[in-house]
Coordinates of C-alpha atoms and ligand atoms in Angstrom, one line a residue:
M133 CA 107.7 97.2 119.6
T134 CA 106.1 100.2 121.2
E135 CA 109.1 102.5 121.7
S136 CA 108.6 106.1 120.8
L137 CA 111.8 107.6 119.6
V138 CA 113.0 111.0 118.3
L139 CA 116.2 111.3 116.3
K140 CA 117.7 114.8 116.1
G141 CA 120.0 116.0 113.4
Q142 CA 120.0 117.4 109.9
I143 CA 117.2 115.9 107.8
L144 CA 117.1 115.3 104.1
T145 CA 113.8 114.2 102.4
F146 CA 112.4 114.3 98.9
S147 CA 109.0 115.9 98.2
D148 CA 109.4 115.3 94.4
D149 CA 111.6 114.0 91.7
P150 CA 114.7 116.2 91.2
F151 CA 115.0 115.1 87.6
A152 CA 111.5 116.5 87.0
V153 CA 111.3 119.6 89.1
G154 CA 115.0 120.4 89.8
P155 CA 116.9 119.8 93.1
E156 CA 115.7 122.9 94.9
A157 CA 112.1 122.1 94.5
A158 CA 112.5 118.4 95.1
V159 CA 114.6 118.3 98.3
T160 CA 113.6 119.4 101.8
H161 CA 116.4 120.0 104.1
H162 CA 116.1 120.9 107.8
S163 CA 119.5 121.9 109.2
D164 CA 118.0 121.6 112.8
G165 CA 115.4 118.8 112.3
A166 CA 114.0 115.7 113.9
V167 CA 112.3 112.5 113.0
W168 CA 109.7 110.9 115.4
I169 CA 109.4 107.1 115.2
E170 CA 106.7 105.0 116.9
D171 CA 106.1 101.3 116.5
G172 CA 108.6 101.0 113.6
L173 CA 106.9 103.8 111.6
I174 CA 107.7 107.4 111.1
R175 CA 105.2 109.6 112.8
A176 CA 106.6 113.1 112.0
V177 CA 109.5 114.7 110.2
G178 CA 110.5 118.3 110.1
A179 CA 111.9 121.2 112.1
K180 CA 112.9 120.1 115.6
P181 CA 110.6 122.3 117.7
E182 CA 107.5 121.2 115.8
V183 CA 108.4 117.5 115.9
L184 CA 109.4 117.6 119.6
S185 CA 106.1 119.3 120.5
Q186 CA 104.2 116.4 119.1
A187 CA 106.5 113.6 120.5
Q188 CA 105.8 114.0 124.2
G189 CA 107.5 111.4 126.3
A190 CA 109.6 109.9 123.5
S191 CA 113.2 109.0 124.1
I192 CA 115.6 111.2 122.2
V193 CA 118.8 110.4 120.4
D194 CA 120.8 113.4 119.3
H195 CA 122.8 112.8 116.1
G196 CA 124.3 116.3 116.3
N197 CA 125.2 117.7 112.9
C198 CA 124.9 114.3 111.1
L199 CA 122.5 113.9 108.2
I200 CA 119.5 111.7 108.8
T201 CA 118.2 110.2 105.5
A202 CA 116.2 107.2 104.4
G203 CA 118.3 104.0 104.4
F204 CA 119.7 103.3 100.9
V205 CA 117.9 101.0 98.6
D206 CA 119.8 98.7 96.2
C207 CA 117.5 97.5 93.5
H208 CA 119.8 94.8 92.0
A209 CA 122.4 92.6 93.7
H210 CA 123.5 88.9 93.9
Y211 CA 124.2 87.8 97.4
P212 CA 125.8 84.4 96.4
Q213 CA 128.4 86.2 94.3
L214 CA 129.8 88.1 97.2
P215 CA 132.7 85.5 97.7
I216 CA 133.9 86.2 94.1
I217 CA 133.8 90.0 94.2
A218 CA 136.9 91.5 92.6
S219 CA 137.6 88.7 90.1
Y220 CA 140.1 89.6 87.4
G221 CA 140.1 89.8 83.7
T222 CA 136.8 88.9 82.1
Q223 CA 133.7 90.4 80.5
L224 CA 130.2 89.3 81.0
L225 CA 129.8 85.9 79.4
E226 CA 133.3 84.7 80.4
W227 CA 132.9 86.2 83.8
L228 CA 129.7 84.2 84.3
E229 CA 131.4 80.9 83.2
K230 CA 134.7 81.4 85.0
Y231 CA 133.7 82.9 88.3
T232 CA 129.9 83.2 88.8
F233 CA 128.5 79.8 87.9
P234 CA 131.1 77.9 89.9
I235 CA 130.4 79.9 93.1
E236 CA 126.6 79.8 92.6
S237 CA 126.9 75.9 92.3
T238 CA 127.8 75.8 96.0
F239 CA 124.6 77.3 97.3
G240 CA 122.6 74.0 97.5
N241 CA 124.0 73.9 101.1
T242 CA 121.8 75.7 103.5
T243 CA 124.5 76.3 106.1
Y244 CA 126.8 77.8 103.6
S245 CA 124.0 79.9 102.1
R246 CA 123.0 81.2 105.5
E247 CA 126.6 82.2 106.3
V248 CA 127.0 84.2 103.1
A249 CA 123.5 85.7 103.4
D250 CA 124.3 86.8 107.0
F251 CA 127.6 88.3 105.8
F252 CA 125.9 90.1 102.8
L253 CA 123.2 91.6 105.0
E254 CA 125.7 92.8 107.6
E255 CA 127.7 94.4 104.8
C256 CA 124.6 96.1 103.5
L257 CA 123.8 97.5 107.0
R258 CA 127.3 98.7 107.6
N259 CA 126.9 100.7 104.4
G260 CA 123.4 102.0 105.3
I261 CA 121.6 99.8 102.7
T262 CA 118.4 98.7 104.4
T263 CA 116.6 97.2 101.4
S264 CA 117.9 95.3 98.4
C265 CA 116.4 93.4 95.5
V266 CA 118.5 90.3 95.4
Y267 CA 119.0 87.2 93.2
A268 CA 119.7 84.0 95.1
T269 CA 120.8 80.9 93.0
V270 CA 118.8 78.2 91.3
H271 CA 118.6 76.3 94.7
P272 CA 115.5 76.9 96.8
E273 CA 117.8 76.5 99.9
S274 CA 119.6 79.7 98.9
V275 CA 116.3 81.6 99.0
D276 CA 115.3 80.1 102.4
A277 CA 118.6 81.1 103.8
F278 CA 118.4 84.6 102.6
F279 CA 114.8 85.3 103.8
E280 CA 115.6 83.6 107.2
A281 CA 118.6 86.0 107.5
S282 CA 116.4 88.9 106.5
I283 CA 113.7 88.1 109.0
A284 CA 116.3 87.7 111.8
R285 CA 117.1 91.4 111.2
G286 CA 113.6 92.7 110.6
L287 CA 114.6 93.9 107.2
R288 CA 112.5 94.7 104.1
M289 CA 114.2 92.6 101.4
A290 CA 113.3 91.1 98.1
C291 CA 114.8 87.9 96.8
G292 CA 114.1 85.1 94.4
K293 CA 115.3 81.8 93.1
V294 CA 117.1 82.1 89.8
L295 CA 115.4 80.4 86.9
M296 CA 117.8 78.8 84.3
D297 CA 117.1 75.9 82.1
R298 CA 119.8 76.2 79.4
N299 CA 123.3 77.5 78.6
A300 CA 124.4 77.0 82.2
P301 CA 126.2 74.1 84.0
E302 CA 123.9 71.2 84.8
A303 CA 124.3 71.7 88.5
L304 CA 122.7 75.1 88.1
T305 CA 119.7 74.4 85.8
D306 CA 116.2 73.6 86.7
T307 CA 113.4 72.7 84.3
E308 CA 110.2 74.4 83.2
Q309 CA 108.3 72.3 85.7
S310 CA 110.7 72.3 88.6
G311 CA 111.3 76.0 88.2
Y312 CA 107.6 76.6 88.4
D313 CA 107.0 74.3 91.3
Q314 CA 109.9 75.6 93.4
T315 CA 109.1 79.3 92.7
K316 CA 105.4 78.8 93.5
A317 CA 106.3 77.1 96.8
L318 CA 108.8 79.8 97.7
I319 CA 106.3 82.6 97.0
E320 CA 103.8 80.8 99.3
K321 CA 106.4 80.3 101.9
W322 CA 108.0 83.8 101.9
H323 CA 106.1 86.5 100.1
G324 CA 104.6 88.9 102.7
V325 CA 106.2 87.0 105.6
G326 CA 107.9 89.5 107.9
R327 CA 108.7 92.4 105.5
N328 CA 109.9 90.0 102.7
V329 CA 108.9 90.4 99.1
Y330 CA 109.4 87.7 96.5
A331 CA 111.0 88.5 93.2
I332 CA 110.4 86.1 90.3
S333 CA 113.9 85.8 88.8
P334 CA 114.5 84.4 85.3
R335 CA 118.2 85.2 85.1
F336 CA 118.1 86.5 81.5
A337 CA 116.9 85.5 78.0
L338 CA 120.1 83.5 77.3
T339 CA 119.6 81.0 80.1
S340 CA 115.9 80.4 79.9
T341 CA 114.1 78.6 77.0
P342 CA 111.0 80.2 75.7
A343 CA 109.0 77.6 77.7
Q344 CA 110.6 78.7 80.9
L345 CA 110.1 82.4 80.2
E346 CA 106.4 81.5 79.5
V347 CA 106.3 79.9 83.0
A348 CA 107.9 82.9 84.6
G349 CA 105.2 85.1 83.0
A350 CA 102.5 82.7 84.2
L351 CA 103.9 82.8 87.8
W352 CA 103.9 86.6 87.7
R353 CA 100.3 86.7 86.5
E354 CA 99.3 84.3 89.3
H355 CA 101.1 86.3 91.9
P356 CA 100.8 89.9 90.8
G357 CA 102.1 91.4 94.1
T358 CA 105.5 89.9 93.6
L359 CA 108.4 91.6 91.7
M360 CA 110.0 90.3 88.5
Q361 CA 113.7 90.8 88.0
T362 CA 116.0 90.0 85.1
H363 CA 118.9 91.3 83.0
L364 CA 118.7 93.3 79.8
S365 CA 121.2 94.6 77.2
E366 CA 124.3 94.7 79.3
N367 CA 126.9 93.5 76.8
P368 CA 127.2 93.4 72.9
K369 CA 128.0 89.7 72.7
E370 CA 125.1 88.9 75.0
I371 CA 122.7 91.0 72.8
N372 CA 123.9 89.3 69.6
W373 CA 123.3 85.9 71.1
V374 CA 119.8 86.9 72.3
A375 CA 119.0 88.0 68.7
E376 CA 120.1 84.6 67.4
L377 CA 118.0 82.7 70.0
F378 CA 114.9 84.8 69.5
P379 CA 114.9 85.7 65.8
D380 CA 111.2 86.7 65.9
A381 CA 111.5 89.2 68.7
P382 CA 111.8 92.9 67.7
D383 CA 114.7 93.4 70.1
Y384 CA 116.0 92.2 73.5
F385 CA 113.2 93.9 75.6
G386 CA 110.7 92.5 73.1
V387 CA 111.6 89.0 74.2
Y388 CA 110.5 89.8 77.8
E389 CA 107.4 91.6 76.6
T390 CA 106.4 88.5 74.6
F391 CA 106.3 86.4 77.7
G392 CA 104.4 88.9 79.9
L393 CA 107.6 89.9 81.7
S394 CA 107.2 93.7 81.6
G395 CA 105.1 96.2 83.6
P396 CA 105.1 97.9 87.0
G397 CA 107.3 95.8 89.4
A398 CA 109.5 94.5 86.6
I399 CA 113.1 95.5 87.2
F400 CA 115.7 95.2 84.3
G401 CA 119.3 95.2 85.3
H402 CA 121.8 97.3 83.2
A403 CA 119.8 98.3 80.0
I404 CA 122.9 100.0 78.5
Y405 CA 122.3 99.4 74.8
L406 CA 118.6 100.2 74.2
T407 CA 117.0 101.1 70.9
K408 CA 114.5 103.9 70.7
R409 CA 111.7 101.4 70.6
E410 CA 112.9 99.7 73.7
R411 CA 113.2 103.0 75.6
T412 CA 109.7 103.9 74.8
A413 CA 108.3 100.4 75.5
I414 CA 110.1 100.2 78.8
R415 CA 108.7 103.6 79.8
D416 CA 105.1 102.9 78.6
S417 CA 105.0 99.5 80.3
G418 CA 105.9 101.1 83.7
S419 CA 108.9 98.8 84.0
A420 CA 112.0 100.0 85.8
I421 CA 115.8 99.9 85.1
A422 CA 118.4 99.1 87.7
H423 CA 121.5 101.1 86.9
C424 CA 124.6 99.2 88.0
P425 CA 127.5 101.6 87.4
T426 CA 130.4 99.8 89.3
S427 CA 129.5 96.6 87.5
N428 CA 129.2 98.2 84.1
T429 CA 132.8 99.7 84.4
F430 CA 134.3 96.7 86.2
I431 CA 133.2 94.0 83.7
G432 CA 133.7 96.5 80.9
S433 CA 130.0 96.4 79.8
G434 CA 129.5 100.0 78.8
L435 CA 128.2 103.5 79.7
F436 CA 124.6 103.9 80.8
D437 CA 122.7 106.8 79.3
M438 CA 121.4 108.5 82.4
E439 CA 120.5 111.8 80.6
G440 CA 118.6 110.1 77.8
L441 CA 116.6 108.0 80.1
R442 CA 116.0 110.3 83.1
D443 CA 116.6 113.9 82.2
I444 CA 113.8 114.1 79.6
D445 CA 110.1 115.0 79.6
Q446 CA 108.8 111.4 79.8
P447 CA 111.5 109.6 81.8
V448 CA 112.0 105.9 82.5
S449 CA 111.9 104.7 86.1
V450 CA 115.5 104.1 87.2
G451 CA 116.9 102.9 90.5
L452 CA 120.6 102.6 91.5
A453 CA 122.1 99.3 92.2
T454 CA 125.4 97.7 93.4
D455 CA 125.0 94.5 91.3
V456 CA 127.4 92.8 93.7
A457 CA 129.4 91.0 92.6
G458 CA 129.8 92.1 89.0
G459 CA 129.7 95.3 90.9
T460 CA 132.7 96.0 93.2
S461 CA 131.1 97.6 96.2
L462 CA 128.3 97.5 98.7
S463 CA 128.8 101.2 99.4
M464 CA 126.1 103.4 98.0
F465 CA 128.6 106.2 98.0
A466 CA 130.9 104.2 95.7
T467 CA 127.9 103.4 93.6
M468 CA 126.7 107.0 93.4
R469 CA 130.3 108.1 92.6
S470 CA 130.5 105.6 89.8
A471 CA 127.1 106.7 88.4
Y472 CA 128.5 110.3 88.4
E473 CA 131.7 109.2 86.6
V474 CA 129.8 107.1 84.0
A475 CA 127.6 110.1 83.3
Q476 CA 130.6 112.4 83.0
L477 CA 132.1 110.0 80.4
K478 CA 128.8 110.5 78.5
G479 CA 129.1 114.3 78.8
Y480 CA 126.4 114.7 81.5
S481 CA 126.9 115.8 85.1
L482 CA 124.6 113.9 87.6
H483 CA 123.6 116.3 90.3
P484 CA 124.1 115.1 93.8
A485 CA 120.4 115.4 94.6
K486 CA 119.6 113.2 91.6
A487 CA 122.2 110.6 92.6
W488 CA 120.8 110.5 96.2
Y489 CA 117.3 110.3 94.8
L490 CA 118.2 107.3 92.6
A491 CA 119.8 105.5 95.6
T492 CA 116.7 105.9 97.8
V493 CA 113.3 106.9 96.2
G494 CA 114.3 105.8 92.7
S495 CA 115.2 102.3 93.8
A496 CA 112.1 102.1 96.1
R497 CA 109.9 103.1 93.2
A498 CA 111.5 100.5 90.9
M499 CA 110.5 98.0 93.6
R500 CA 107.0 99.4 94.0
L501 CA 107.8 100.2 97.6
E502 CA 107.9 104.0 97.4
D503 CA 105.0 104.3 99.9
R504 CA 106.9 102.3 102.5
I505 CA 110.6 102.9 102.2
G506 CA 113.2 105.1 100.5
N507 CA 112.1 108.4 102.0
L508 CA 111.2 109.9 105.4
A509 CA 107.5 110.8 105.7
P510 CA 104.7 110.1 108.2
G511 CA 103.5 106.5 107.8
M512 CA 106.6 105.2 106.2
E513 CA 108.8 102.5 107.6
A514 CA 111.6 103.8 109.8
D515 CA 114.6 102.5 107.9
I516 CA 117.1 105.2 108.3
A517 CA 120.8 106.0 107.7
V518 CA 122.7 108.6 109.7
I519 CA 125.6 110.1 107.8
D520 CA 128.6 111.8 109.4
L521 CA 129.4 114.6 107.0
T522 CA 133.0 114.8 108.3
S523 CA 133.9 111.2 108.6
T524 CA 137.6 111.5 107.4
P525 CA 140.2 114.3 107.6
L526 CA 139.9 114.8 103.8
I527 CA 136.1 115.1 103.8
E528 CA 136.3 117.4 106.8
R529 CA 138.8 119.6 104.9
R530 CA 136.6 119.6 101.8
M531 CA 133.5 120.4 103.9
A532 CA 135.1 123.5 105.3
G533 CA 134.8 124.9 101.8
A534 CA 131.3 123.6 101.2
E535 CA 129.0 126.5 100.4
S536 CA 125.7 124.7 100.0
L537 CA 123.9 121.5 100.8
W538 CA 124.7 120.3 97.2
D539 CA 128.5 120.8 97.9
A540 CA 128.1 118.8 101.1
L541 CA 126.2 116.0 99.5
F542 CA 128.6 115.9 96.5
A543 CA 131.6 115.7 98.8
Q544 CA 130.0 112.6 100.5
I545 CA 129.2 111.0 97.1
I546 CA 132.8 111.4 95.8
L547 CA 134.8 110.9 99.0
A548 CA 132.8 108.9 101.6
D549 CA 132.7 105.2 102.4
D550 CA 131.2 103.0 105.1
R551 CA 132.9 105.1 107.8
A552 CA 130.4 107.9 107.1
V553 CA 127.5 105.7 108.0
R554 CA 127.4 106.4 111.8
S555 CA 124.0 104.8 112.7
V556 CA 121.4 102.7 111.0
Y557 CA 117.8 102.1 112.1
V558 CA 115.7 99.2 110.8
A559 CA 112.0 99.7 111.6
G560 CA 113.1 102.1 114.3
N561 CA 115.6 99.7 115.9
S562 CA 119.2 100.8 116.1
V563 CA 121.3 98.2 114.2
K564 CA 124.5 100.1 113.8
S565 CA 125.9 102.8 116.1
T566 CA 129.5 104.1 116.0
Ligands
LIG807 N1 123.6 88.6 83.3 C1 123.1 87.4 83.6 N2 123.5 87.0 84.8 C2 124.2 88.0 85.3 C3 124.9 88.3 86.5 O1 124.9 87.4 87.5 N3 125.5 89.4 86.7 C4 125.6 90.4 85.7 N4 126.2 91.5 85.9 N5 124.9 90.2 84.5 C5 124.3 89.0 84.3
LIG808 ZN1 122.9 91.2 88.0

């Protein structure tokens, strides 16, 4: 890939964290800007005349008044659950038993896994999501299928085989030994191949014995470049059960700490009900939280404390996530909108710059990929979403009264869907264009 390409349009980048320095200081906006891409990487970003003067001979795509931003990053999703999205009437533990485990049981079949993985990735791209941190199922075949589908599209994706050796149907359990052997083989097969990243994935404390959590910790120590993902404090019944199973742990997060499952590169899904000690311990360890708002409302889990975790002097690392298919949408607009609504119900208004940050840089940081994806800057990978700011009559009407960039971004967050994603570039290659 040697093509040299310039995209013209409005440009949105982050020079800092809007929670820390405020939206004005954190966001750079060029209303007449350009991005220069070469060999899949960004060479320059900024005002159009300056970028064009450097990019002699490049081909040019004019995106007019559209907003060019980093592709969205979803730091927690379950691709095998896509077929049961929008399943009625349960909360977490019943939902897992009634809908989730039965569908996950079907992913020992490579052809079926690949078909769903392809569908999932196409949905991601339609919605401008260019990187996700994904759970497969307990079956190694489900990981092979996902990474093959990712490589076929040149994507930067993270995925891992779910580890479960108790409190799940027999068809979905592995053992301490098979979980170790299969995970190790999958890391050797896929981590760092193409743009793929392996994520060691003990499902949660309820479905792994202490021995298996020990194994997960050992695997992570042996492969420190991989990610580690699991679930934490999503639902009160779940939390009570964890306390029964691990009576010696100080709290739920303490279970994971005991087994070496915390630190930079550890991503904890949900984290709604945290004690003060857990908040401090998560922050001090450098672990990250995946906030999954559409899931938290849909399966009735609870309201995430964005203000208490992010809008403070020493914040916790947080990324935004769809959690498909506890979550109800692969649209990052729907996910940002839900994050806004959940925060509102807690008496806190999530600024559009902060929501956009969480959906790009925040999730990339959670995945330790902030130097590669989630923002537009020289040297970073050219995964890009181009957003039509007037994609529906209603948005167009609302935009007529928009007085600032923040109004414009907020209108997208509240009103936009996949129709707003006009073009998507993966490593500089156009994969969606409408
Ligand atoms: N906790 C353990 N497994 C899951 C899952 O698949 N989805 C959600 N939302 N929570 C979980
Ligand atoms: Zn999940």
